[in-house]
C-alpha positions in Angstrom: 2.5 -148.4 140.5 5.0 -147.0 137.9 8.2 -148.0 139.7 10.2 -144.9 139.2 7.2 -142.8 141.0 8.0 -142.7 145.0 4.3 -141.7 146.9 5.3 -139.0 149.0 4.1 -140.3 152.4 7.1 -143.5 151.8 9.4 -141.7 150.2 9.4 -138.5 153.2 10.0 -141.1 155.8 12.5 -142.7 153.6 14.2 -139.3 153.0 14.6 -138.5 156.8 15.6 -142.0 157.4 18.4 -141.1 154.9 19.2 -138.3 156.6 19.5 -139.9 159.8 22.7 -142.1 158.0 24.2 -138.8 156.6 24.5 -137.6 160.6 25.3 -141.0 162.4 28.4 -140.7 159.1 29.4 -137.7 160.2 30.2 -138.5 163.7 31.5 -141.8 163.0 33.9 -140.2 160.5 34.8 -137.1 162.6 35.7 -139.4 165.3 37.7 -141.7 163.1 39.8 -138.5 161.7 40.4 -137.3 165.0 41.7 -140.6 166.2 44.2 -141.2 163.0 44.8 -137.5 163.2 44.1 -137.7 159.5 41.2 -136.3 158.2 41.7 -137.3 154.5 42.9 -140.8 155.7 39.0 -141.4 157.4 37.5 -140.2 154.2 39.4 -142.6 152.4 38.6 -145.0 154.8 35.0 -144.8 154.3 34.5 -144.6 150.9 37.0 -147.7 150.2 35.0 -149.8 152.9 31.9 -148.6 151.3 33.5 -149.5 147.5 33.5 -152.7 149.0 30.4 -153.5 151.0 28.3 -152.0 147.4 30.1 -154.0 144.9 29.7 -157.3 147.3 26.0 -156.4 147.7 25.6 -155.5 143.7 27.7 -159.0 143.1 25.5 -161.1 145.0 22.2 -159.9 143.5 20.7 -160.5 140.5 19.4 -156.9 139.8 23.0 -155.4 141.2 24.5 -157.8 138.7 22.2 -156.8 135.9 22.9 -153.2 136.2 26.9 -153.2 136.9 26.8 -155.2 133.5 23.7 -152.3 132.1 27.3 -149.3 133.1 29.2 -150.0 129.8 26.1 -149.9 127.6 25.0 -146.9 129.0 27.9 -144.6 128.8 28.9 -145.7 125.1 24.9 -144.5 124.5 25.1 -141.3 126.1 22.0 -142.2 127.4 23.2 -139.0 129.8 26.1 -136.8 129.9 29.3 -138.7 130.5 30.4 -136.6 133.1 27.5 -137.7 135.4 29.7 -140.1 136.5 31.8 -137.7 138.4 28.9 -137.3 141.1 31.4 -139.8 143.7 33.4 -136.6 143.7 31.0 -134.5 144.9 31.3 -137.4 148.1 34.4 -137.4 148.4 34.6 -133.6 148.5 31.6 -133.5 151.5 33.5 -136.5 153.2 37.1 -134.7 153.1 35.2 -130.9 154.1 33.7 -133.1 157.7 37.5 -134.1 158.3 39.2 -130.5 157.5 36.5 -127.9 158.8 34.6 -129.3 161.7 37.3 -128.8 164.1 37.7 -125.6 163.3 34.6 -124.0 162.5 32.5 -126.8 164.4 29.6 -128.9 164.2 27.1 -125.8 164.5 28.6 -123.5 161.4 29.4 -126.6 159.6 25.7 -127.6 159.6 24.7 -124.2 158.4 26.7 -123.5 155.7 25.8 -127.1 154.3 22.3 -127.2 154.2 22.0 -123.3 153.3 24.1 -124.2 150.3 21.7 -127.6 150.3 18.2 -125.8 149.9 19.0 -123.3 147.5 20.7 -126.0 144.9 17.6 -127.9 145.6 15.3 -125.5 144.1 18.1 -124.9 141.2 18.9 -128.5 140.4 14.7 -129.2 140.5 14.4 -126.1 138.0 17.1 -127.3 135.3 15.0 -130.7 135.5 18.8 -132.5 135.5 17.1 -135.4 137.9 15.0 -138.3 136.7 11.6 -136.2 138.0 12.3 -133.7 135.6 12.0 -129.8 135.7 10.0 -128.5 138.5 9.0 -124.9 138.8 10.2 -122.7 141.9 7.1 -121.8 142.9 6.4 -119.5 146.5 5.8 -122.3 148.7 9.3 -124.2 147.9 10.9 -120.7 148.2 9.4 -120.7 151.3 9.9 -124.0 152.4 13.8 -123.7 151.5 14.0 -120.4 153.2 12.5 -121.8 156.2 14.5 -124.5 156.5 17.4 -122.6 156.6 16.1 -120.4 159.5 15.2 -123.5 161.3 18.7 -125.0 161.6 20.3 -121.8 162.4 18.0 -121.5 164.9 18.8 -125.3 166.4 22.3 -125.1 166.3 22.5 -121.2 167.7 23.2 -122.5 171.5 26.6 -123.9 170.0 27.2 -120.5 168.1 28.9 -119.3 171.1 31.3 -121.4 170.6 32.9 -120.4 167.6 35.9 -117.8 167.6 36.6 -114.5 165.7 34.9 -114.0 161.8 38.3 -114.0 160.8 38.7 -117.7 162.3 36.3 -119.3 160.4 35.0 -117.1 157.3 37.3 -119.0 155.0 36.7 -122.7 156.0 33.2 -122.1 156.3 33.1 -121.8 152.4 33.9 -125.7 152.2 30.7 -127.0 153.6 28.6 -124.0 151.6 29.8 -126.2 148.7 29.7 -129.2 149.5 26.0 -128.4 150.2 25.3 -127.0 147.1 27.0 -129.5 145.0 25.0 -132.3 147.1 21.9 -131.7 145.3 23.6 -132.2 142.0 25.1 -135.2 143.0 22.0 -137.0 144.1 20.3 -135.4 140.6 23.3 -137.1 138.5 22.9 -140.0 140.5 19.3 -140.5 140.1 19.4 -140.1 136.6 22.4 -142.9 136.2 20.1 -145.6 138.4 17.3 -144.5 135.9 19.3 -145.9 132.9 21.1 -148.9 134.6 17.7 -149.8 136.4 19.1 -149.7 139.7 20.6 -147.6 142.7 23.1 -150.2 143.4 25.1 -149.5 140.2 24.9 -146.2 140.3 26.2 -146.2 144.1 29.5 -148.9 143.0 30.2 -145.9 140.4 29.5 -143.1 143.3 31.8 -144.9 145.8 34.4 -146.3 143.2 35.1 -142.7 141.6 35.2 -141.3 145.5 37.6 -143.7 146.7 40.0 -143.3 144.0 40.2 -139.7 144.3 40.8 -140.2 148.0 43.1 -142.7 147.9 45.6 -140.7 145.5 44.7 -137.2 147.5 46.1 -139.3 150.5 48.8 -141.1 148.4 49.8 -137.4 147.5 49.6 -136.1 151.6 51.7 -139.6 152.7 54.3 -138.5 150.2 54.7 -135.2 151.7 54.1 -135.4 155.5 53.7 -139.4 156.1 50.7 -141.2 157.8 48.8 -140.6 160.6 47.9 -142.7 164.3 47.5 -146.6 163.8 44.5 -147.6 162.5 42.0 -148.0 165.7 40.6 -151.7 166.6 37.1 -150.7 167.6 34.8 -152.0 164.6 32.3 -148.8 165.2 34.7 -146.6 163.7 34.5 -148.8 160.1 31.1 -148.1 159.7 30.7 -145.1 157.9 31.1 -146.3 154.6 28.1 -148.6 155.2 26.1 -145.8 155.7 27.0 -144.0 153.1 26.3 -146.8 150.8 22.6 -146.6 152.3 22.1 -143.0 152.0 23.5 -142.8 148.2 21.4 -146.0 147.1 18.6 -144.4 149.0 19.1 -140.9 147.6 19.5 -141.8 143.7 16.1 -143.8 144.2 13.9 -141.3 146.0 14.8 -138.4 143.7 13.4 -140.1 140.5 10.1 -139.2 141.8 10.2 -136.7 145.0 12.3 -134.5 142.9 16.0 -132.9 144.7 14.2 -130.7 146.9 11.6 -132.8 148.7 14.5 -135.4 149.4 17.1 -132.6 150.5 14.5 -131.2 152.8 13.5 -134.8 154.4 17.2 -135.4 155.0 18.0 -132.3 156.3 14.8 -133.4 158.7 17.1 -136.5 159.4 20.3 -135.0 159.7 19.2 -132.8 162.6 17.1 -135.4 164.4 20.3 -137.5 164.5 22.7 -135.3 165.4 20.3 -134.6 168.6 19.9 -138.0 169.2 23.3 -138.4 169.2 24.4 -135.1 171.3 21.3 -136.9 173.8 22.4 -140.2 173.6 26.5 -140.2 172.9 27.3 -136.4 173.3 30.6 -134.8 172.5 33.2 -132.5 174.6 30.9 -128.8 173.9 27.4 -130.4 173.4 24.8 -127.9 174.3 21.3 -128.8 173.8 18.8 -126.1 174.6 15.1 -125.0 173.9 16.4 -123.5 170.3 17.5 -127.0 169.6 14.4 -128.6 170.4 12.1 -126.5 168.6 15.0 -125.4 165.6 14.7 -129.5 164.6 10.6 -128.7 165.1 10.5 -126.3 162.7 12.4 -127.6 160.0 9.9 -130.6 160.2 7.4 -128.3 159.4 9.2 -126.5 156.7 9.3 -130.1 155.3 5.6 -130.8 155.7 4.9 -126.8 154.1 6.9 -128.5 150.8 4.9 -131.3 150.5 1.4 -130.4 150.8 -1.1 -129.7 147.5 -0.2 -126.1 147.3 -1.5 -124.2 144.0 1.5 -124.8 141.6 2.1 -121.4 139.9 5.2 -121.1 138.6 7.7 -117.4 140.1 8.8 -115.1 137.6 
């Protein structure tokens, strides 16, 4: 099997286990910024514990060697645009947004906004052909599928809806997430195509994470210097494992989309995301956890806005 191709029935499941990391992140970070009382110190946090757990993993394996020594070679190529490297940004910007807006806004609008902005950059980034898969054409049944899936997790999260304050409250920082979503889809395209050229994930996640964590650490650097730190770091080693996950869902991420496409492996970790978050409002829930009938079949449909994407639909191009 060519080994940048990923069959669809492994690389779905692969996807949604992804997406199950993004949401058990979320919470871990949330809880972490809430208990330093320093959203942008969590966020630094994770990515520099990820930084580390990536290059100790890429260090101690032949192929993670290989391509951290295949980084230098590759940029003074062009073998893609330079500023590809920038995706750990687009991390670091979603990592910061979980720490500033879900208090505020919370979990329900938060979700919303990111995987509305999510779908439709999907169908963009798959269009431009920017990812290793190449261009793929918006056809009806993506539309669809995208469409779908943003109905779905309105619909899942709309018990929590009630939650949420005045338009005024909440118009403004709901506009952070919306971006980070959107940007997410270019971020796993640019990464895809940098594991393509270095001829594995794992360098391509060291660059992600190292480019994150520096931003973070002198965004933090900067918020020290004008209103000092936060609560003591906590001693419970749950709250350090964010970065770990997001090593796996990055690695993961920049692998599947050289052959699913952005899309398919937005939509299977959107799938994931909402299956963990209700596994974690069922199993560990939070102050305000509401699960009702909506929720239940919400998460349903977006499965089967998932399934609608990947079946053999005629491929006919919108105009």
């Amino acid at each position: 099997m060519d080994q940048h191709r990923v069959p669809v029935l492994l690389g779905i499941p692969l996807a949604v286990l992804g997406g199950l990391a993004v949401a058990g992140q979320g919470r871990i970070n949330g809880a972490l910024g809430a208990r330093l009382d320093d959203g942008l110190a969590a966020a630094a946090i994770s990515f520099g514990s990820g930084l580390i757990l990536i290059l100790a993993v890429s260090l101690a394996s032949p192929s993670g060697r290989s391509g951290l020594r295949a980084i230098g070679p590759a940029l003074k190529a062009r073998k893609f645009p330079r500023w590809y490297v920038m995706a750990g940004a687009v991390g670091a910007f979603l990592v910061l947004t979980q720490g500033l807006t879900v208090a505020v806004i919370g979990i329900a609008l938060f979700t919303v906004a990111l995987v509305t902005g999510q779908s439709l950059s999907g169908l963009l980034v798959d269009r431009l052909g920017i990812s290793p898969a190449g261009k793929k054409p918006i056809t009806g049944i993506r539309v669809i599928s995208a469409v779908l899936t943003i109905a779905a997790v309105i619909w899942a999260v709309s018990p929590r809806f009630a939650q949420a304050e005045d338009a005024s409250h909440w118009l403004f920082p709901v506009l952070l997430p919306l971006a980070a979503g959107f940007l997410m889809s270019f971020q796993q395209a640019m990464n895809g195509m940098q594991s393509l050229h270095y001829g594995t994930p794992l360098a391509a996640t060291v660059m992600n994470f190292a480019v994150g964590a520096v931003i973070l650490l002198l965004a933090w650097l900067v918020k020290v210097w004008i209103s000092g730190v936060g609560n003591p770091l906590p001693g419970e080693w749950w709250y350090y494992l964010g970065g770990a996950l997001g090593c796996f869902f990055i690695c993961l991420s920049a692998w599947l989309v050289r052959g699913l496409g952005v899309l398919l492996t937005g939509l299977g970790m959107i799938a994931g995301q909402l299956l963990g978050s209700l596994a974690l409002d069922l199993i560990v829930p939070t102050p305000g956890t509401v699960i009702a009938p909506a929720t239940w079949l919400g998460t349903l449909l977006t499965l089967l806005a998932m399934v609608l994407a990947t079946l053999p639909w005629p491929r006919k191009p919108l105009r």
